[in-house]
Amino acid sequence: MKILNYSILAFISLFMFSCQPKLDEKVQLINKIDTLEFQIYKSSVELLDERKPNEVLSLYKNYANLYPEDSISVVYLFKAAQVEVGLGLSLQAISTLDSLIMKYPNAENIPSALQFKAFIYDDRLGNINEASKVLDVLIENYPNSSLIENAKAYKASLGKSREEIIREMEAKDKVVEEAAL
């Protein structure tokens, strides 16, 4: 009977300790990401080591792949897309955002991901048609989003020069001022 009790105790102990390294790895990965983010985003008193954005990008994606059920994976994928844009990897950023949208369709930041995707198509790739389609998805599928008015205004400004947008805003301001008199 003692041997059976010791066997059960040994099995339970082994099971409990086998879960610990996985948790430690997860915490270590988060800590490494936090450290790199701090180094990247701290005041630019010194020159940034160009390897750090690539390293944090790799860690973001690694974490999201290892722990897809963790809610921080959604945040890390969005941040990965931001880093990719900063590195000039616009198509890769769109792919990352598509992955985020497909894997986490109910995530809180999907409207932000769609708006960012539209921005990449418009500003980085010069593809106004794709930007417009993405904004349509945002407007149609997330009508209660806090970004909806911004998305509508953005869509209305697609393809216009800054000067045209400024003229239109000044004309609207003038109408508002005249109505107030």
GROMACS .gro file of C-alpha atoms in nm:
model
  181
    1MET     CA    1   0.000   0.000   0.000
    2LYS     CA    2   0.289   0.237   0.084
    3ILE     CA    3   0.440   0.174  -0.258
    4LEU     CA    4   0.108   0.262  -0.423
    5ASN     CA    5   0.081   0.584  -0.218
    6TYR     CA    6   0.439   0.682  -0.306
    7SER     CA    7   0.373   0.602  -0.671
    8ILE     CA    8   0.065   0.823  -0.675
    9LEU     CA    9   0.251   1.102  -0.494
   10ALA     CA   10   0.542   1.074  -0.739
   11PHE     CA   11   0.304   1.085  -1.035
   12ILE     CA   12   0.123   1.393  -0.903
   13SER     CA   13   0.453   1.569  -0.831
   14LEU     CA   14   0.585   1.484  -1.176
   15PHE     CA   15   0.266   1.616  -1.336
   16MET     CA   16   0.274   1.942  -1.140
   17PHE     CA   17   0.639   2.010  -1.215
   18SER     CA   18   0.605   1.920  -1.583
   19CYS     CA   19   0.364   2.213  -1.627
   20GLN     CA   20   0.601   2.458  -1.459
   21PRO     CA   21   0.862   2.490  -1.739
   22LYS     CA   22   0.590   2.579  -1.991
   23LEU     CA   23   0.470   2.862  -1.764
   24ASP     CA   24   0.828   2.975  -1.700
   25GLU     CA   25   0.898   2.981  -2.076
   26LYS     CA   26   0.588   3.191  -2.131
   27VAL     CA   27   0.681   3.441  -1.860
   28GLN     CA   28   1.040   3.458  -1.988
   29LEU     CA   29   0.916   3.527  -2.340
   30ILE     CA   30   0.686   3.806  -2.217
   31ASN     CA   31   0.970   3.957  -2.012
   32LYS     CA   32   1.203   3.948  -2.312
   33ILE     CA   33   0.939   4.119  -2.527
   34ASP     CA   34   0.882   4.385  -2.259
   35THR     CA   35   1.256   4.452  -2.235
   36LEU     CA   36   1.295   4.488  -2.611
   37GLU     CA   37   0.990   4.713  -2.635
   38PHE     CA   38   1.137   4.937  -2.368
   39GLN     CA   39   1.468   4.952  -2.551
   40ILE     CA   40   1.299   5.030  -2.882
   41TYR     CA   41   1.050   5.287  -2.758
   42LYS     CA   42   1.256   5.468  -2.496
   43SER     CA   43   1.363   5.824  -2.572
   44SER     CA   44   1.585   5.844  -2.875
   45VAL     CA   45   1.888   5.980  -2.695
   46GLU     CA   46   2.096   5.703  -2.845
   47LEU     CA   47   2.081   5.533  -3.180
   48LEU     CA   48   1.856   5.230  -3.201
   49ASP     CA   49   2.020   4.897  -3.264
   50GLU     CA   50   1.862   4.798  -3.595
   51ARG     CA   51   1.845   4.434  -3.491
   52LYS     CA   52   1.605   4.502  -3.205
   53PRO     CA   53   1.291   4.564  -3.417
   54ASN     CA   54   1.355   4.239  -3.605
   55GLU     CA   55   1.411   4.057  -3.278
   56VAL     CA   56   1.093   4.188  -3.114
   57LEU     CA   57   0.901   4.110  -3.435
   58SER     CA   58   1.022   3.752  -3.418
   59LEU     CA   59   0.929   3.729  -3.049
   60TYR     CA   60   0.578   3.871  -3.109
   61LYS     CA   61   0.507   3.612  -3.375
   62ASN     CA   62   0.671   3.331  -3.180
   63TYR     CA   63   0.458   3.408  -2.875
   64ALA     CA   64   0.138   3.424  -3.082
   65ASN     CA   65   0.221   3.087  -3.239
   66LEU     CA   66   0.313   2.921  -2.909
   67TYR     CA   67   0.023   3.065  -2.709
   68PRO     CA   68  -0.263   3.135  -2.951
   69GLU     CA   69  -0.522   3.106  -2.674
   70ASP     CA   70  -0.361   3.386  -2.472
   71SER     CA   71  -0.535   3.722  -2.524
   72ILE     CA   72  -0.201   3.900  -2.542
   73SER     CA   73  -0.132   3.714  -2.867
   74VAL     CA   74  -0.387   3.941  -3.037
   75VAL     CA   75  -0.198   4.247  -2.912
   76TYR     CA   76   0.137   4.102  -3.015
   77LEU     CA   77   0.015   4.029  -3.369
   78PHE     CA   78  -0.107   4.388  -3.404
   79LYS     CA   79   0.226   4.517  -3.275
   80ALA     CA   80   0.406   4.282  -3.515
   81ALA     CA   81   0.220   4.444  -3.805
   82GLN     CA   82   0.320   4.789  -3.678
   83VAL     CA   83   0.686   4.686  -3.661
   84GLU     CA   84   0.664   4.533  -4.008
   85VAL     CA   85   0.535   4.863  -4.148
   86GLY     CA   86   0.818   5.043  -3.971
   87LEU     CA   87   1.063   4.806  -4.136
   88GLY     CA   88   0.909   4.866  -4.478
   89LEU     CA   89   0.746   4.521  -4.491
   90SER     CA   90   0.398   4.641  -4.585
   91LEU     CA   91   0.279   4.322  -4.757
   92GLN     CA   92   0.400   4.115  -4.463
   93ALA     CA   93   0.212   4.352  -4.229
   94ILE     CA   94  -0.107   4.299  -4.427
   95SER     CA   95  -0.055   3.923  -4.402
   96THR     CA   96  -0.006   3.952  -4.025
   97LEU     CA   97  -0.323   4.159  -3.992
   98ASP     CA   98  -0.514   3.908  -4.206
   99SER     CA   99  -0.394   3.632  -3.977
  100LEU     CA  100  -0.503   3.828  -3.671
  101ILE     CA  101  -0.847   3.895  -3.823
  102MET     CA  102  -0.897   3.528  -3.922
  103LYS     CA  103  -0.770   3.374  -3.597
  104TYR     CA  104  -0.943   3.620  -3.364
  105PRO     CA  105  -1.259   3.744  -3.543
  106ASN     CA  106  -1.420   3.855  -3.216
  107ALA     CA  107  -1.119   4.039  -3.078
  108GLU     CA  108  -1.174   4.391  -2.956
  109ASN     CA  109  -0.907   4.540  -3.181
  110ILE     CA  110  -1.036   4.402  -3.514
  111PRO     CA  111  -1.173   4.745  -3.620
  112SER     CA  112  -0.830   4.895  -3.547
  113ALA     CA  113  -0.665   4.615  -3.743
  114LEU     CA  114  -0.892   4.683  -4.039
  115GLN     CA  115  -0.828   5.056  -4.026
  116PHE     CA  116  -0.453   4.997  -4.005
  117LYS     CA  117  -0.475   4.757  -4.299
  118ALA     CA  118  -0.658   5.024  -4.502
  119PHE     CA  119  -0.388   5.275  -4.409
  120ILE     CA  120  -0.115   5.038  -4.530
  121TYR     CA  121  -0.292   4.983  -4.861
  122ASP     CA  122  -0.346   5.356  -4.906
  123ASP     CA  123  -0.034   5.519  -4.766
  124ARG     CA  124   0.235   5.254  -4.810
  125LEU     CA  125   0.120   5.065  -5.119
  126GLY     CA  126  -0.081   5.334  -5.298
  127ASN     CA  127  -0.369   5.092  -5.353
  128ILE     CA  128  -0.676   5.309  -5.297
  129ASN     CA  129  -0.920   5.044  -5.423
  130GLU     CA  130  -0.806   4.786  -5.167
  131ALA     CA  131  -0.803   5.051  -4.892
  132SER     CA  132  -1.163   5.139  -4.982
  133LYS     CA  133  -1.270   4.772  -4.973
  134VAL     CA  134  -1.114   4.725  -4.627
  135LEU     CA  135  -1.285   5.038  -4.497
  136ASP     CA  136  -1.616   4.907  -4.638
  137VAL     CA  137  -1.569   4.588  -4.435
  138LEU     CA  138  -1.501   4.796  -4.124
  139ILE     CA  139  -1.804   5.021  -4.181
  140GLU     CA  140  -2.040   4.733  -4.264
  141ASN     CA  141  -1.929   4.481  -4.001
  142TYR     CA  142  -1.853   4.712  -3.709
  143PRO     CA  143  -2.117   4.988  -3.721
  144ASN     CA  144  -2.094   5.046  -3.345
  145SER     CA  145  -1.717   5.082  -3.337
  146SER     CA  146  -1.571   5.403  -3.201
  147LEU     CA  147  -1.369   5.415  -3.526
  148ILE     CA  148  -1.670   5.425  -3.758
  149GLU     CA  149  -1.682   5.802  -3.813
  150ASN     CA  150  -1.308   5.812  -3.866
  151ALA     CA  151  -1.334   5.525  -4.115
  152LYS     CA  152  -1.609   5.703  -4.309
  153ALA     CA  153  -1.407   6.027  -4.321
  154TYR     CA  154  -1.096   5.836  -4.423
  155LYS     CA  155  -1.283   5.660  -4.702
  156ALA     CA  156  -1.421   5.995  -4.826
  157SER     CA  157  -1.066   6.134  -4.840
  158LEU     CA  158  -0.912   5.845  -5.033
  159GLY     CA  159  -0.747   5.960  -5.353
  160LYS     CA  160  -0.759   6.327  -5.260
  161SER     CA  161  -0.458   6.548  -5.213
  162ARG     CA  162  -0.392   6.715  -4.880
  163GLU     CA  163  -0.482   7.047  -5.039
  164GLU     CA  164  -0.822   6.914  -5.152
  165ILE     CA  165  -0.894   6.779  -4.804
  166ILE     CA  166  -0.796   7.109  -4.642
  167ARG     CA  167  -1.016   7.307  -4.887
  168GLU     CA  168  -1.312   7.080  -4.812
  169MET     CA  169  -1.260   7.116  -4.436
  170GLU     CA  170  -1.234   7.494  -4.466
  171ALA     CA  171  -1.554   7.502  -4.673
  172LYS     CA  172  -1.737   7.295  -4.410
  173ASP     CA  173  -1.605   7.522  -4.133
  174LYS     CA  174  -1.728   7.826  -4.326
  175VAL     CA  175  -2.078   7.674  -4.360
  176VAL     CA  176  -2.085   7.600  -3.987
  177GLU     CA  177  -1.973   7.955  -3.903
  178GLU     CA  178  -2.236   8.108  -4.132
  179ALA     CA  179  -2.507   7.887  -3.980
  180ALA     CA  180  -2.408   8.004  -3.632
  181LEU     CA  181  -2.463   8.370  -3.728
   0.00000   0.00000   0.00000
